[in-house]
Amino acid sequence: MAEMSGATTPAVASEPETGDGVRRRDWIHIAALSTAGVGGASLLFPLVSQMAPSADVLAASSTDIDVSAIQPGQSIKTTFRKQPLFVKRLTPQEIAAAKADDATDMRDPATLASRTKEGHEDILITMGVCTHLGCVPLGAAEGENKGEFGGYFCPCHGSHYDVAGRIRKGPAPTNLLVPEYAFSSDTVVRVG
Ligand code: FES
């Protein structure tokens, strides 16, 4: 053993250590990597910058929906960025039921107010994509099964959403997603 440590000593001695115990060769490697890193970062920025969507592309990715024809208790199914989108107009009874359940213990707690816009609490806009494994829930079309809570029902594995799109029963982990949207007039909603 003493012989082996004696054999390695000259090699270490030829690479003087810095005050931190780092050998000069290591510094060269670190410096080379750092330079490559900086070069990589400076190359990356213009690429990322070119990849950022333009205002035209962003505008094209939003969807305007006229909600005036949707009667209380009705839903429509449309698409947003190639995904199903549900727009539902709640009846006064559904609004009252949803509010009464606001304080109920839920898997993904949320109030009706937090899922709608002020002054438009009767309009619920959600993605029509079950948060379990992505099936399209039933309940948006006339006569479809709305599940045990009167909202939407996912037949794939039995998730039940209430009238506010909140998960109430079944394997889905979270509420139906409410996308970014805003009312651009009393009757038109811009989603996205
Ligand atoms: S995908 Fe909806 S319950 Fe599984």
Tab-separated table of C-alpha atoms and ligand atoms in Angstrom:
chain	number	residue	atom	x	y	z
A	1	MET	CA	0.000	0.000	0.000
A	2	ALA	CA	2.846	2.376	0.910
A	3	GLU	CA	4.362	1.611	-2.477
A	4	MET	CA	1.161	2.562	-4.346
A	5	SER	CA	0.775	5.905	-2.617
A	6	GLY	CA	4.414	6.598	-3.320
A	7	ALA	CA	3.816	5.983	-7.051
A	8	THR	CA	0.999	8.548	-7.318
A	9	THR	CA	2.749	11.364	-5.473
A	10	PRO	CA	4.798	12.751	-8.432
A	11	ALA	CA	1.681	13.091	-10.664
A	12	VAL	CA	-0.125	15.196	-8.065
A	13	ALA	CA	2.959	17.265	-7.516
A	14	SER	CA	3.072	18.166	-11.225
A	15	GLU	CA	-0.406	19.760	-10.942
A	16	PRO	CA	-0.062	22.404	-8.224
A	17	GLU	CA	-3.087	22.922	-6.039
A	18	THR	CA	-4.705	26.330	-5.621
A	19	GLY	CA	-5.571	27.611	-2.171
A	20	ASP	CA	-8.912	25.757	-2.384
A	21	GLY	CA	-7.245	22.434	-3.100
A	22	VAL	CA	-8.321	22.491	-6.766
A	23	ARG	CA	-5.667	21.432	-9.235
A	24	ARG	CA	-4.725	23.710	-12.117
A	25	ARG	CA	-6.002	21.188	-14.707
A	26	ASP	CA	-9.406	21.221	-12.994
A	27	TRP	CA	-9.485	25.007	-13.250
A	28	ILE	CA	-8.820	24.777	-16.977
A	29	HIS	CA	-11.714	22.332	-17.359
A	30	ILE	CA	-14.027	24.497	-15.254
A	31	ALA	CA	-13.035	27.630	-17.191
A	32	ALA	CA	-13.620	25.865	-20.525
A	33	LEU	CA	-17.048	24.641	-19.429
A	34	SER	CA	-18.003	28.087	-18.139
A	35	THR	CA	-17.035	29.669	-21.438
A	36	ALA	CA	-19.067	27.067	-23.309
A	37	GLY	CA	-21.980	27.738	-20.956
A	38	VAL	CA	-21.867	31.474	-21.602
A	39	GLY	CA	-21.575	30.866	-25.359
A	40	GLY	CA	-24.530	28.473	-25.165
A	41	ALA	CA	-26.612	31.009	-23.273
A	42	SER	CA	-25.822	33.806	-25.700
A	43	LEU	CA	-26.762	31.544	-28.628
A	44	LEU	CA	-29.941	30.434	-26.889
A	45	PHE	CA	-31.463	33.862	-26.315
A	46	PRO	CA	-31.996	34.861	-29.972
A	47	LEU	CA	-33.512	31.432	-30.654
A	48	VAL	CA	-35.946	31.735	-27.739
A	49	SER	CA	-36.686	35.268	-28.773
A	50	GLN	CA	-37.522	34.140	-32.318
A	51	MET	CA	-39.709	31.339	-30.969
A	52	ALA	CA	-41.902	33.670	-28.840
A	53	PRO	CA	-45.371	33.860	-30.423
A	54	SER	CA	-46.181	37.096	-32.199
A	55	ALA	CA	-49.223	39.213	-31.297
A	56	ASP	CA	-50.977	37.804	-34.416
A	57	VAL	CA	-50.465	34.235	-33.253
A	58	LEU	CA	-51.649	35.049	-29.726
A	59	ALA	CA	-54.790	36.740	-31.072
A	60	ALA	CA	-55.499	33.772	-33.329
A	61	SER	CA	-55.329	31.470	-30.332
A	62	SER	CA	-58.220	33.189	-28.557
A	63	THR	CA	-61.867	32.390	-29.236
A	64	ASP	CA	-64.866	34.728	-29.117
A	65	ILE	CA	-68.127	33.170	-27.967
A	66	ASP	CA	-71.572	34.795	-28.086
A	67	VAL	CA	-73.330	33.500	-24.966
A	68	SER	CA	-76.590	35.379	-25.530
A	69	ALA	CA	-78.374	32.389	-27.092
A	70	ILE	CA	-77.576	30.006	-24.239
A	71	GLN	CA	-80.701	29.605	-22.140
A	72	PRO	CA	-80.620	29.036	-18.353
A	73	GLY	CA	-79.904	25.361	-17.763
A	74	GLN	CA	-78.334	24.926	-21.218
A	75	SER	CA	-74.717	24.279	-22.125
A	76	ILE	CA	-72.890	24.432	-25.408
A	77	LYS	CA	-69.869	22.477	-26.454
A	78	THR	CA	-67.294	24.260	-28.579
A	79	THR	CA	-63.517	24.125	-28.925
A	80	PHE	CA	-60.655	26.209	-27.671
A	81	ARG	CA	-57.157	25.523	-28.971
A	82	LYS	CA	-58.440	22.234	-30.394
A	83	GLN	CA	-59.773	21.063	-27.034
A	84	PRO	CA	-63.438	20.716	-26.014
A	85	LEU	CA	-64.804	23.722	-24.165
A	86	PHE	CA	-68.084	23.825	-22.225
A	87	VAL	CA	-70.068	27.023	-21.736
A	88	LYS	CA	-72.995	26.676	-19.376
A	89	ARG	CA	-75.641	29.137	-18.230
A	90	LEU	CA	-76.752	28.215	-14.736
A	91	THR	CA	-80.343	28.555	-13.571
A	92	PRO	CA	-81.033	30.563	-10.392
A	93	GLN	CA	-81.595	27.205	-8.637
A	94	GLU	CA	-78.211	25.897	-9.834
A	95	ILE	CA	-76.498	29.088	-8.669
A	96	ALA	CA	-78.118	28.733	-5.255
A	97	ALA	CA	-77.139	25.051	-5.044
A	98	ALA	CA	-73.560	25.778	-6.085
A	99	LYS	CA	-73.261	28.568	-3.503
A	100	ALA	CA	-74.788	26.379	-0.807
A	101	ASP	CA	-72.022	23.844	-1.510
A	102	ASP	CA	-69.195	26.405	-1.496
A	103	ALA	CA	-68.238	25.528	2.075
A	104	THR	CA	-68.620	21.770	1.608
A	105	ASP	CA	-65.526	19.644	2.039
A	106	MET	CA	-64.315	19.016	-1.510
A	107	ARG	CA	-61.285	17.425	-3.101
A	108	ASP	CA	-60.425	20.656	-4.917
A	109	PRO	CA	-62.154	23.396	-2.907
A	110	ALA	CA	-63.386	26.388	-4.918
A	111	THR	CA	-66.348	28.711	-4.696
A	112	LEU	CA	-68.697	29.417	-7.579
A	113	ALA	CA	-67.544	33.056	-7.453
A	114	SER	CA	-63.913	32.014	-7.932
A	115	ARG	CA	-64.875	30.032	-11.056
A	116	THR	CA	-67.021	32.698	-12.719
A	117	LYS	CA	-66.726	36.423	-13.396
A	118	GLU	CA	-68.258	39.055	-11.158
A	119	GLY	CA	-71.677	40.049	-12.464
A	120	HIS	CA	-71.769	36.921	-14.663
A	121	GLU	CA	-71.977	34.164	-12.091
A	122	ASP	CA	-74.545	32.402	-14.261
A	123	ILE	CA	-71.954	31.731	-16.980
A	124	LEU	CA	-69.584	28.869	-16.263
A	125	ILE	CA	-66.797	28.256	-18.765
A	126	THR	CA	-64.635	25.172	-18.380
A	127	MET	CA	-62.526	22.912	-20.500
A	128	GLY	CA	-64.480	19.804	-21.466
A	129	VAL	CA	-61.622	17.552	-20.482
A	130	CYS	CA	-61.832	15.257	-17.484
A	131	THR	CA	-58.924	15.898	-15.141
A	132	HIS	CA	-58.485	12.174	-14.536
A	133	LEU	CA	-57.259	10.840	-17.872
A	134	GLY	CA	-58.654	13.328	-20.343
A	135	CYS	CA	-61.974	11.895	-21.548
A	136	VAL	CA	-64.715	14.311	-22.564
A	137	PRO	CA	-67.377	14.338	-19.823
A	138	LEU	CA	-71.095	14.124	-20.596
A	139	GLY	CA	-73.619	16.745	-19.565
A	140	ALA	CA	-73.149	19.569	-22.040
A	141	ALA	CA	-75.649	18.253	-24.576
A	142	GLU	CA	-79.388	17.868	-24.135
A	143	GLY	CA	-80.333	14.578	-22.501
A	144	GLU	CA	-76.815	13.565	-21.513
A	145	ASN	CA	-76.046	12.100	-18.109
A	146	LYS	CA	-75.064	15.005	-15.822
A	147	GLY	CA	-73.955	12.757	-12.972
A	148	GLU	CA	-75.015	12.718	-9.349
A	149	PHE	CA	-74.328	16.420	-8.812
A	150	GLY	CA	-76.133	17.766	-11.865
A	151	GLY	CA	-73.102	19.089	-13.716
A	152	TYR	CA	-70.954	16.777	-15.797
A	153	PHE	CA	-70.278	13.060	-15.692
A	154	CYS	CA	-67.225	11.333	-17.102
A	155	PRO	CA	-68.215	7.832	-18.181
A	156	CYS	CA	-64.655	6.585	-18.611
A	157	HIS	CA	-64.097	5.892	-14.913
A	158	GLY	CA	-67.060	7.558	-13.247
A	159	SER	CA	-66.084	11.085	-12.212
A	160	HIS	CA	-68.970	13.329	-11.169
A	161	TYR	CA	-68.655	17.124	-11.401
A	162	ASP	CA	-71.205	19.522	-9.943
A	163	VAL	CA	-72.933	22.472	-11.649
A	164	ALA	CA	-69.815	24.588	-11.051
A	165	GLY	CA	-67.588	21.922	-12.651
A	166	ARG	CA	-66.106	20.942	-9.299
A	167	ILE	CA	-65.083	17.325	-8.804
A	168	ARG	CA	-67.369	15.726	-6.242
A	169	LYS	CA	-67.005	11.972	-6.755
A	170	GLY	CA	-64.809	9.572	-8.702
A	171	PRO	CA	-61.106	9.453	-9.525
A	172	ALA	CA	-60.575	12.878	-11.122
A	173	PRO	CA	-58.127	14.792	-8.920
A	174	THR	CA	-59.168	18.357	-9.696
A	175	ASN	CA	-62.067	20.483	-10.934
A	176	LEU	CA	-62.677	21.005	-14.643
A	177	LEU	CA	-60.193	23.659	-15.680
A	178	VAL	CA	-61.484	27.209	-16.089
A	179	PRO	CA	-59.463	28.782	-18.925
A	180	GLU	CA	-58.376	32.407	-19.033
A	181	TYR	CA	-61.264	34.489	-20.351
A	182	ALA	CA	-62.922	37.890	-20.116
A	183	PHE	CA	-66.239	39.402	-21.145
A	184	SER	CA	-65.604	41.791	-24.013
A	185	SER	CA	-69.274	42.872	-23.877
A	186	ASP	CA	-72.350	41.764	-21.937
A	187	THR	CA	-72.857	38.895	-24.337
A	188	VAL	CA	-69.469	38.077	-25.820
A	189	VAL	CA	-66.674	36.263	-24.064
A	190	ARG	CA	-63.104	36.119	-25.281
A	191	VAL	CA	-61.425	32.911	-24.183
A	192	GLY	CA	-57.632	32.872	-24.217
B	1	FES	S1	-60.960	10.041	-17.633
B	1	FES	FE1	-62.699	10.801	-16.612
B	1	FES	S2	-62.946	9.509	-14.933
B	1	FES	FE2	-61.170	8.762	-15.923
